[in-house]
Amino acid sequence: MTGTPPAPGRTTVPYHEDRSPGSGTLPPRPWYAGSDAVRLSLNGHWRFRLSATATDQDTAFAAPEFDDAGWAELEVPGHWVLQGHGAPAYTNTAYPFPVDPPRVPDENPTGDHRHRFDLPPDWPDGPSVLHFGGVESCARVWLNGTELGHFQGSRLAHEFAVGPLLRPRGNVLAVRVHQWSSGSYLEDQDQWWLPGIFREVELHSRPEGAVADHFVHAGYDHTTGLGTLRVSCDPPGRVTVPSLGLELATGESATVAVRPWTAENPVLYDGELVTPGERIPLRIGFRTVRVADGLLRVNGRRILLRGVNRHEFDPQRGRALDRGTMRRDLLMMKRHNLNAVRTSHYPPHPAFLDLCDELGMWVVEECDLETHGFRALGWRNNPVDDPRWEPALLDRARRTVERDKNHPSVIMWSLGNECGTGRGLSAMAAWMRRRDPSRPLHYEGDPSCADTDVYSRMYADHAEVERIGRRTEEPPAGAALAARRRDLPFILCEYGHAMGNGPGGLSEYQRLFETYPRCQGGFVWEWLDHGLRHTTPQGAEFHAYGGDFGEELHDANFVCDGLVFPDRTPSPGLTELKKVVEPVRITAGGDAEGPPRTVVIRNLHDFADLSGLAFHWAYEVDGVARASGTLAVPDTAAGATAEVALPPVPPSPGGTRADGGAPEAWWTVRAVLAEATAWAPAGHEVAWGQLPAPAPGGRSGPPARPSVAPRRSGADLTLGPGVFDPATGLLTAVAGEAVRGPRLDVWRAPTDNDEAAADKPDPGPAAAWRRAGLHRMRHRTDAVTVSSEALTVHTRVAAAGTDAALRVVHRWTATAELLRLEVVVEPEGEWHVPLPRLGLRMAVAGSLGRARWCGGGPGEGYPDSRAAARLGRWESSVDALQTPYVRPQENGARPGVRWAELTRADGTGLRIDGVPEFFLTARRWTTEELDAARHTTDLTPGEQVWLHLDHAQHGLGSRSCGPGVLPRYRLAAGPARFAFTFSAVR
């Protein structure tokens, strides 16, 4: 059979357009990492040829004697578009080809692969299997000139029997891979389209009597503490578990006392399965998963999913991940208090599940299935509701379950993602229930939940989640379905869209999860930005997104929506999520009046007590630790609370702030690992809390300093350490430092969440901001008044084409060393949009490249995303204050700042104190330059540092795909009053 399409009138289609899952492959079987049956890796350098189409191609290349000397070399596993052959493409939901299932275009990049290999001298005679871990999207396979068959299902394993075809030396494996196939209609999964052989290719010896299939059943009875083990196997064999004293035949059951497997304490028992032809290791985790009393329970207890969605991705190798990268990702997840992964939207490499078993992670494993592109067509011709596609759907379900059924970390199967509804999904669900009744089923796309055991939603807003928690949400059609759905546990399979700066509102979601038992957490979208490493013509490196490779149809940077940057650096969003979902809550105890004398420690783990944690306290004054010690916290059980006395306030010298304000004190209490674990060293911080403390005693403050009057000095006007333009009232220098501004500023470079998703019924705030002209505000000086005590400047700030404005009064006063500015803002006219920000913008010398501040840190924080901002005294370079989002946007604000200093290398510079506390942003480019940039390489540092001293900021939300900013974080135009004091740093 060739790739030639049928002539007009023919009813057959070429194999890559056939709806069937393939031909010639063996039944799926479980994956396991070790065996005494030998294996041979065929990974490495292969020969490669790319054709532009799948038509009119002969199969001569499959012959062993074919001369491939002129072909290119390709790394396998890998994607040819990431190795200089063609280009990647990104779409979110739209198919990048005409929708005419199961047909695909003639323009169908097709890669022919050849690999020569010899068998090891000790390779046994007899059956052998050729194993493909993953190929996108359709592969046709030959060995030594004999065609083995073809297959689809890109993220699924496929195998062929090849024993009689093998030669001791000179074997030639030939694989033709088509980028597009009928299977592409089932794989519209919001990621880069990356064709190629991207997982391992191996040869497995399968001696007579080797394990063809085995299923480890290891349940746990939480009422007795007993585990029951039964291993079914084809062919029959024996199972041993030395640490449990077990030796039994396959098919037999044994019940013994065990420690259960959980994500918090992933106890695995090493065992061995022996059949007449093979010995394989078993890693057994005893646990029972079921939905009971309207809750998802593991080992009898409700669990709370602190999860993320995870695509497989690397900025250089695409989906060809190595085990080390998988482990690093999981360690980072564990260290950020995450306990769950949804494998969006396909089974991961099985080694990832091995690591989840070992390190402890709840896994919702999703089938390799998504038909999202049919939604724009009203779901016409959707494959999941077409019986002709049912064999392919069932094949995907079988290959998912059979490969990974022995992993204790997998607690739910998911039918797929965003496929609408249809009979094919019901057929998959029925098969999964028959094959594995021990795991509940998940699927989000059917609001009736007819085929699922949990009620799952994407991006429901906080109010709706609360209604669901109360079981008062809008019911689906049909009384029976409504009653059934309201009895199901609720999971947000996607929420908190982590695109660019954000997401905001995570804390409010978490409080709902903790308040309503039905709301059992969810999975933030998503783990990693999918930026591909790329370079400009000048050699500068950046991370590319949709449209950077000339795609005719793409979804821009929507592929960069993760908690981790492409280089696997944690974003501020991940730091925020760690704080929000921390499994220990540390809050003030006692009555509401006065500083607390006790601290409340609430254990939010599902199973673990607090014996594995140590607690440390520090008494800090204006960000400087004055005393520290350990806190004796009892081994509080999961779900319980302890209240512990704080130590006496240590004696401490008094003092004042530079602007004369009183010192501020607080307790910081930290929970850290008492001993090293498999995922973090001893001392790793798990949770923290800060509580107000009595301020230290001491002197009441410096004597009042006399005010000074404004005076003329040549063409300038001076006031204390400040120099002004008398015509405009603008500050030109302070404390010997040249400045530009400050002027009232309301514009920020819109975040991805400000811009919002294009498919939302109403646009995000950025569109409204631009319509209102907030990005092009103009300033008019109405009056400059000089008195014996102050310089007062009246201005009006507005955009062309509107009468909505902000009236601003700047009142400057001074002593010999301090320059104080009080700002009063009054809105004028009708304001129908919130403000992006409200504060002052000014420029200082670029040599002031070091920042030190007292307030929230060390990372950025915004009104609805500042739980991770810890009060302290922090220091950074101005350059390091920037957050390098793949698409540049507003970033880097430090919240709750009491004072900040910008200094040179010699320590001299400018200090700014704020009342009330403020947001500090410092960068080497303007907001306008940040707004215009598409990539980080578009930003060129200037000769000045631009400071933003913001009284307030609009929240972030997660409108890039989820809900917008909660009302309490919406920055409405209204009266405002704030003040800053400027002084020299000597």
CSV table of C-alpha atoms in Angstrom, one decimal, residues 747-751 754-756 764-776 799-800 833-834 836 887 927 930-932:
chain,number,residue,atom,x,y,z
A,747,TRP,CA,-0.8,53.1,32.4
A,748,ARG,CA,0.9,49.7,32.5
A,749,ALA,CA,2.0,47.4,29.7
A,750,PRO,CA,-1.0,45.1,29.6
A,751,THR,CA,-0.5,41.6,30.9
A,754,ASP,CA,-5.3,42.1,30.9
A,755,GLU,CA,-5.6,41.3,27.2
A,756,ALA,CA,-7.9,38.3,27.9
A,764,GLY,CA,-10.4,42.0,28.9
A,765,PRO,CA,-9.6,45.4,30.5
A,766,ALA,CA,-6.7,46.2,28.2
A,767,ALA,CA,-9.1,46.8,25.2
A,768,ALA,CA,-11.2,49.1,27.4
A,769,TRP,CA,-8.2,50.9,28.7
A,770,ARG,CA,-7.0,51.6,25.1
A,771,ARG,CA,-10.4,52.7,24.1
A,772,ALA,CA,-10.4,55.1,27.0
A,773,GLY,CA,-7.0,56.4,26.0
A,774,LEU,CA,-5.2,55.4,29.2
A,775,HIS,CA,-2.1,54.6,27.2
A,776,ARG,CA,-1.9,58.2,25.8
A,799,ALA,CA,-6.7,61.5,27.2
A,800,ALA,CA,-7.7,63.0,23.9
A,833,VAL,CA,-13.1,51.5,33.2
A,834,PRO,CA,-10.8,50.7,36.1
A,836,PRO,CA,-4.4,49.9,35.4
A,887,ARG,CA,6.0,38.1,25.9
A,927,THR,CA,6.3,51.3,30.0
A,930,LEU,CA,7.7,47.3,27.4
A,931,ASP,CA,4.2,47.5,25.8
A,932,ALA,CA,5.6,47.5,22.3
